[in-house]
Amino acid sequence: MGYTVKIFPDPEGDGDYIAEIEELKGCSAFGKTPEEALWEVETAKRLWIETAKKHGKPIPKPKIQKANKPKKRFNVMFPESLLKDIDEYRGKHGLKRSELLATAAEKFISSSR
C-alpha cells in the first residue's frame, strides 16, 4: 500500500533513524540506517493493521490512494442521536465524517459479498 513514510534522524542524536507512517497514528520503527528503518516500519505497518482489524478499529487509507479517487458530494440525513454517535466516534479516531462513513460503507459492502 502506498502510505506516506517519513524517515529522519533520531532526535536523540545517537545516529539511528526513525521511520513513521503518517496515516497510521503511532506507527513507527527505528533502524541504524534509513533503509533499515524503512524495512522495520514495513513490519510495524503490518502489525498495526492486524491489531486495528483485531480490535475493529478503522484503518486509514493511504493519502496517495485518497488523492487519486474522484469524489462526489451528496446529502445524507441521519437521526440526530446517530449523528451524535458518529461525531463522538470520529472525534476519538481523528476522522472526518466523510472518511468514517465512506470506510463504514466500504466495510459493509465488502462483508456482504
mmCIF file with all atom_site columns, C-alpha atoms in Angstrom:
data_model
loop_
_atom_site.group_PDB
_atom_site.id
_atom_site.type_symbol
_atom_site.label_atom_id
_atom_site.label_alt_id
_atom_site.label_comp_id
_atom_site.label_asym_id
_atom_site.label_entity_id
_atom_site.label_seq_id
_atom_site.pdbx_PDB_ins_code
_atom_site.Cartn_x
_atom_site.Cartn_y
_atom_site.Cartn_z
_atom_site.occupancy
_atom_site.B_iso_or_equiv
_atom_site.pdbx_formal_charge
_atom_site.auth_seq_id
_atom_site.auth_comp_id
_atom_site.auth_asym_id
_atom_site.auth_atom_id
_atom_site.pdbx_PDB_model_num
ATOM 1   C CA . MET A 1 1   ? 0.000   0.000   0.000  1.00 0.00 ? 1   MET A CA 1
ATOM 2   C CA . GLY A 1 2   ? 1.189   3.496   -0.730 1.00 0.00 ? 2   GLY A CA 1
ATOM 3   C CA . TYR A 1 3   ? 1.265   5.008   2.735  1.00 0.00 ? 3   TYR A CA 1
ATOM 4   C CA . THR A 1 4   ? 3.298   8.148   3.377  1.00 0.00 ? 4   THR A CA 1
ATOM 5   C CA . VAL A 1 5   ? 6.576   7.176   5.089  1.00 0.00 ? 5   VAL A CA 1
ATOM 6   C CA . LYS A 1 6   ? 8.775   9.813   6.697  1.00 0.00 ? 6   LYS A CA 1
ATOM 7   C CA . ILE A 1 7   ? 12.350  8.892   7.575  1.00 0.00 ? 7   ILE A CA 1
ATOM 8   C CA . PHE A 1 8   ? 14.501  11.200  9.675  1.00 0.00 ? 8   PHE A CA 1
ATOM 9   C CA . PRO A 1 9   ? 17.483  11.078  12.040 1.00 0.00 ? 9   PRO A CA 1
ATOM 10  C CA . ASP A 1 10  ? 16.644  10.177  15.637 1.00 0.00 ? 10  ASP A CA 1
ATOM 11  C CA . PRO A 1 11  ? 16.454  13.479  17.549 1.00 0.00 ? 11  PRO A CA 1
ATOM 12  C CA . GLU A 1 12  ? 18.254  11.791  20.468 1.00 0.00 ? 12  GLU A CA 1
ATOM 13  C CA . GLY A 1 13  ? 21.370  12.114  18.293 1.00 0.00 ? 13  GLY A CA 1
ATOM 14  C CA . ASP A 1 14  ? 22.645  8.546   18.589 1.00 0.00 ? 14  ASP A CA 1
ATOM 15  C CA . GLY A 1 15  ? 22.949  8.059   14.822 1.00 0.00 ? 15  GLY A CA 1
ATOM 16  C CA . ASP A 1 16  ? 19.811  5.947   14.350 1.00 0.00 ? 16  ASP A CA 1
ATOM 17  C CA . TYR A 1 17  ? 16.915  6.757   12.047 1.00 0.00 ? 17  TYR A CA 1
ATOM 18  C CA . ILE A 1 18  ? 13.173  6.770   12.638 1.00 0.00 ? 18  ILE A CA 1
ATOM 19  C CA . ALA A 1 19  ? 10.576  5.844   10.030 1.00 0.00 ? 19  ALA A CA 1
ATOM 20  C CA . GLU A 1 20  ? 6.940   6.836   10.586 1.00 0.00 ? 20  GLU A CA 1
ATOM 21  C CA . ILE A 1 21  ? 3.820   6.110   8.585  1.00 0.00 ? 21  ILE A CA 1
ATOM 22  C CA . GLU A 1 22  ? 1.912   9.366   8.592  1.00 0.00 ? 22  GLU A CA 1
ATOM 23  C CA . GLU A 1 23  ? -1.577  7.939   8.096  1.00 0.00 ? 23  GLU A CA 1
ATOM 24  C CA . LEU A 1 24  ? -1.227  5.267   10.823 1.00 0.00 ? 24  LEU A CA 1
ATOM 25  C CA . LYS A 1 25  ? -1.061  7.155   14.116 1.00 0.00 ? 25  LYS A CA 1
ATOM 26  C CA . GLY A 1 26  ? 1.795   5.867   16.273 1.00 0.00 ? 26  GLY A CA 1
ATOM 27  C CA . CYS A 1 27  ? 3.202   3.508   13.634 1.00 0.00 ? 27  CYS A CA 1
ATOM 28  C CA . SER A 1 28  ? 6.979   3.936   13.639 1.00 0.00 ? 28  SER A CA 1
ATOM 29  C CA . ALA A 1 29  ? 10.220  1.982   13.725 1.00 0.00 ? 29  ALA A CA 1
ATOM 30  C CA . PHE A 1 30  ? 13.954  2.512   14.235 1.00 0.00 ? 30  PHE A CA 1
ATOM 31  C CA . GLY A 1 31  ? 16.988  1.459   12.250 1.00 0.00 ? 31  GLY A CA 1
ATOM 32  C CA . LYS A 1 32  ? 20.721  2.107   12.121 1.00 0.00 ? 32  LYS A CA 1
ATOM 33  C CA . THR A 1 33  ? 20.307  3.301   8.509  1.00 0.00 ? 33  THR A CA 1
ATOM 34  C CA . PRO A 1 34  ? 17.374  4.858   6.628  1.00 0.00 ? 34  PRO A CA 1
ATOM 35  C CA . GLU A 1 35  ? 16.996  1.584   4.695  1.00 0.00 ? 35  GLU A CA 1
ATOM 36  C CA . GLU A 1 36  ? 16.837  -0.473  7.890  1.00 0.00 ? 36  GLU A CA 1
ATOM 37  C CA . ALA A 1 37  ? 14.254  1.908   9.385  1.00 0.00 ? 37  ALA A CA 1
ATOM 38  C CA . LEU A 1 38  ? 12.171  1.557   6.212  1.00 0.00 ? 38  LEU A CA 1
ATOM 39  C CA . TRP A 1 39  ? 12.407  -2.241  6.396  1.00 0.00 ? 39  TRP A CA 1
ATOM 40  C CA . GLU A 1 40  ? 11.383  -2.219  10.068 1.00 0.00 ? 40  GLU A CA 1
ATOM 41  C CA . VAL A 1 41  ? 8.447   0.149   9.537  1.00 0.00 ? 41  VAL A CA 1
ATOM 42  C CA . GLU A 1 42  ? 7.007   -2.279  6.975  1.00 0.00 ? 42  GLU A CA 1
ATOM 43  C CA . THR A 1 43  ? 6.795   -4.866  9.773  1.00 0.00 ? 43  THR A CA 1
ATOM 44  C CA . ALA A 1 44  ? 5.322   -2.247  12.113 1.00 0.00 ? 44  ALA A CA 1
ATOM 45  C CA . LYS A 1 45  ? 2.715   -1.363  9.458  1.00 0.00 ? 45  LYS A CA 1
ATOM 46  C CA . ARG A 1 46  ? 1.658   -4.986  9.082  1.00 0.00 ? 46  ARG A CA 1
ATOM 47  C CA . LEU A 1 47  ? 1.316   -5.382  12.862 1.00 0.00 ? 47  LEU A CA 1
ATOM 48  C CA . TRP A 1 48  ? -0.506  -2.026  13.200 1.00 0.00 ? 48  TRP A CA 1
ATOM 49  C CA . ILE A 1 49  ? -3.084  -3.073  10.591 1.00 0.00 ? 49  ILE A CA 1
ATOM 50  C CA . GLU A 1 50  ? -3.500  -6.571  12.103 1.00 0.00 ? 50  GLU A CA 1
ATOM 51  C CA . THR A 1 51  ? -4.080  -5.055  15.541 1.00 0.00 ? 51  THR A CA 1
ATOM 52  C CA . ALA A 1 52  ? -6.563  -2.490  14.219 1.00 0.00 ? 52  ALA A CA 1
ATOM 53  C CA . LYS A 1 53  ? -8.533  -5.258  12.469 1.00 0.00 ? 53  LYS A CA 1
ATOM 54  C CA . LYS A 1 54  ? -8.475  -7.422  15.608 1.00 0.00 ? 54  LYS A CA 1
ATOM 55  C CA . HIS A 1 55  ? -9.958  -4.579  17.670 1.00 0.00 ? 55  HIS A CA 1
ATOM 56  C CA . GLY A 1 56  ? -12.402 -3.392  14.991 1.00 0.00 ? 56  GLY A CA 1
ATOM 57  C CA . LYS A 1 57  ? -10.637 -0.048  14.554 1.00 0.00 ? 57  LYS A CA 1
ATOM 58  C CA . PRO A 1 58  ? -10.781 1.841   11.260 1.00 0.00 ? 58  PRO A CA 1
ATOM 59  C CA . ILE A 1 59  ? -7.745  1.562   9.005  1.00 0.00 ? 59  ILE A CA 1
ATOM 60  C CA . PRO A 1 60  ? -6.964  4.847   7.282  1.00 0.00 ? 60  PRO A CA 1
ATOM 61  C CA . LYS A 1 61  ? -6.484  4.724   3.536  1.00 0.00 ? 61  LYS A CA 1
ATOM 62  C CA . PRO A 1 62  ? -3.148  5.867   2.111  1.00 0.00 ? 62  PRO A CA 1
ATOM 63  C CA . LYS A 1 63  ? -3.166  9.561   1.214  1.00 0.00 ? 63  LYS A CA 1
ATOM 64  C CA . ILE A 1 64  ? -1.924  8.725   -2.273 1.00 0.00 ? 64  ILE A CA 1
ATOM 65  C CA . GLN A 1 65  ? -4.875  6.409   -2.816 1.00 0.00 ? 65  GLN A CA 1
ATOM 66  C CA . LYS A 1 66  ? -7.295  9.007   -1.415 1.00 0.00 ? 66  LYS A CA 1
ATOM 67  C CA . ALA A 1 67  ? -5.975  11.709  -3.707 1.00 0.00 ? 67  ALA A CA 1
ATOM 68  C CA . ASN A 1 68  ? -6.373  9.571   -6.841 1.00 0.00 ? 68  ASN A CA 1
ATOM 69  C CA . LYS A 1 69  ? -10.009 8.601   -6.272 1.00 0.00 ? 69  LYS A CA 1
ATOM 70  C CA . PRO A 1 70  ? -12.579 11.003  -7.688 1.00 0.00 ? 70  PRO A CA 1
ATOM 71  C CA . LYS A 1 71  ? -15.105 12.122  -5.092 1.00 0.00 ? 71  LYS A CA 1
ATOM 72  C CA . LYS A 1 72  ? -18.712 13.184  -5.407 1.00 0.00 ? 72  LYS A CA 1
ATOM 73  C CA . ARG A 1 73  ? -20.699 15.134  -2.827 1.00 0.00 ? 73  ARG A CA 1
ATOM 74  C CA . PHE A 1 74  ? -24.214 14.118  -1.780 1.00 0.00 ? 74  PHE A CA 1
ATOM 75  C CA . ASN A 1 75  ? -26.532 14.970  1.092  1.00 0.00 ? 75  ASN A CA 1
ATOM 76  C CA . VAL A 1 76  ? -27.494 12.419  3.720  1.00 0.00 ? 76  VAL A CA 1
ATOM 77  C CA . MET A 1 77  ? -29.966 12.716  6.583  1.00 0.00 ? 77  MET A CA 1
ATOM 78  C CA . PHE A 1 78  ? -29.399 10.885  9.872  1.00 0.00 ? 78  PHE A CA 1
ATOM 79  C CA . PRO A 1 79  ? -31.332 10.774  13.115 1.00 0.00 ? 79  PRO A CA 1
ATOM 80  C CA . GLU A 1 80  ? -29.823 13.352  15.449 1.00 0.00 ? 80  GLU A CA 1
ATOM 81  C CA . SER A 1 81  ? -28.818 10.697  18.017 1.00 0.00 ? 81  SER A CA 1
ATOM 82  C CA . LEU A 1 82  ? -26.948 8.657   15.376 1.00 0.00 ? 82  LEU A CA 1
ATOM 83  C CA . LEU A 1 83  ? -25.146 11.754  14.111 1.00 0.00 ? 83  LEU A CA 1
ATOM 84  C CA . LYS A 1 84  ? -24.073 12.458  17.709 1.00 0.00 ? 84  LYS A CA 1
ATOM 85  C CA . ASP A 1 85  ? -22.659 8.910   17.965 1.00 0.00 ? 85  ASP A CA 1
ATOM 86  C CA . ILE A 1 86  ? -20.896 9.313   14.609 1.00 0.00 ? 86  ILE A CA 1
ATOM 87  C CA . ASP A 1 87  ? -19.298 12.579  15.706 1.00 0.00 ? 87  ASP A CA 1
ATOM 88  C CA . GLU A 1 88  ? -18.207 11.106  19.026 1.00 0.00 ? 88  GLU A CA 1
ATOM 89  C CA . TYR A 1 89  ? -16.630 8.074   17.331 1.00 0.00 ? 89  TYR A CA 1
ATOM 90  C CA . ARG A 1 90  ? -14.901 10.025  14.573 1.00 0.00 ? 90  ARG A CA 1
ATOM 91  C CA . GLY A 1 91  ? -13.553 12.515  17.111 1.00 0.00 ? 91  GLY A CA 1
ATOM 92  C CA . LYS A 1 92  ? -11.934 9.722   19.126 1.00 0.00 ? 92  LYS A CA 1
ATOM 93  C CA . HIS A 1 93  ? -10.329 8.301   15.987 1.00 0.00 ? 93  HIS A CA 1
ATOM 94  C CA . GLY A 1 94  ? -9.280  11.515  14.251 1.00 0.00 ? 94  GLY A CA 1
ATOM 95  C CA . LEU A 1 95  ? -11.540 11.065  11.238 1.00 0.00 ? 95  LEU A CA 1
ATOM 96  C CA . LYS A 1 96  ? -13.767 13.368  9.249  1.00 0.00 ? 96  LYS A CA 1
ATOM 97  C CA . ARG A 1 97  ? -17.431 12.414  8.944  1.00 0.00 ? 97  ARG A CA 1
ATOM 98  C CA . SER A 1 98  ? -16.995 11.611  5.275  1.00 0.00 ? 98  SER A CA 1
ATOM 99  C CA . GLU A 1 99  ? -13.945 9.399   5.958  1.00 0.00 ? 99  GLU A CA 1
ATOM 100 C CA . LEU A 1 100 ? -15.779 7.439   8.650  1.00 0.00 ? 100 LEU A CA 1
ATOM 101 C CA . LEU A 1 101 ? -18.936 6.991   6.587  1.00 0.00 ? 101 LEU A CA 1
ATOM 102 C CA . ALA A 1 102 ? -17.031 6.008   3.436  1.00 0.00 ? 102 ALA A CA 1
ATOM 103 C CA . THR A 1 103 ? -14.980 3.451   5.401  1.00 0.00 ? 103 THR A CA 1
ATOM 104 C CA . ALA A 1 104 ? -18.115 2.061   7.057  1.00 0.00 ? 104 ALA A CA 1
ATOM 105 C CA . ALA A 1 105 ? -19.881 1.779   3.688  1.00 0.00 ? 105 ALA A CA 1
ATOM 106 C CA . GLU A 1 106 ? -16.848 0.025   2.114  1.00 0.00 ? 106 GLU A CA 1
ATOM 107 C CA . LYS A 1 107 ? -16.679 -2.462  5.014  1.00 0.00 ? 107 LYS A CA 1
ATOM 108 C CA . PHE A 1 108 ? -20.419 -3.120  4.902  1.00 0.00 ? 108 PHE A CA 1
ATOM 109 C CA . ILE A 1 109 ? -20.414 -3.717  1.145  1.00 0.00 ? 109 ILE A CA 1
ATOM 110 C CA . SER A 1 110 ? -17.285 -5.895  1.167  1.00 0.00 ? 110 SER A CA 1
ATOM 111 C CA . SER A 1 111 ? -18.596 -8.010  4.078  1.00 0.00 ? 111 SER A CA 1
ATOM 112 C CA . SER A 1 112 ? -21.829 -8.794  2.252  1.00 0.00 ? 112 SER A CA 1
ATOM 113 C CA . ARG A 1 113 ? -20.139 -10.008 -0.951 1.00 0.00 ? 113 ARG A CA 1
#
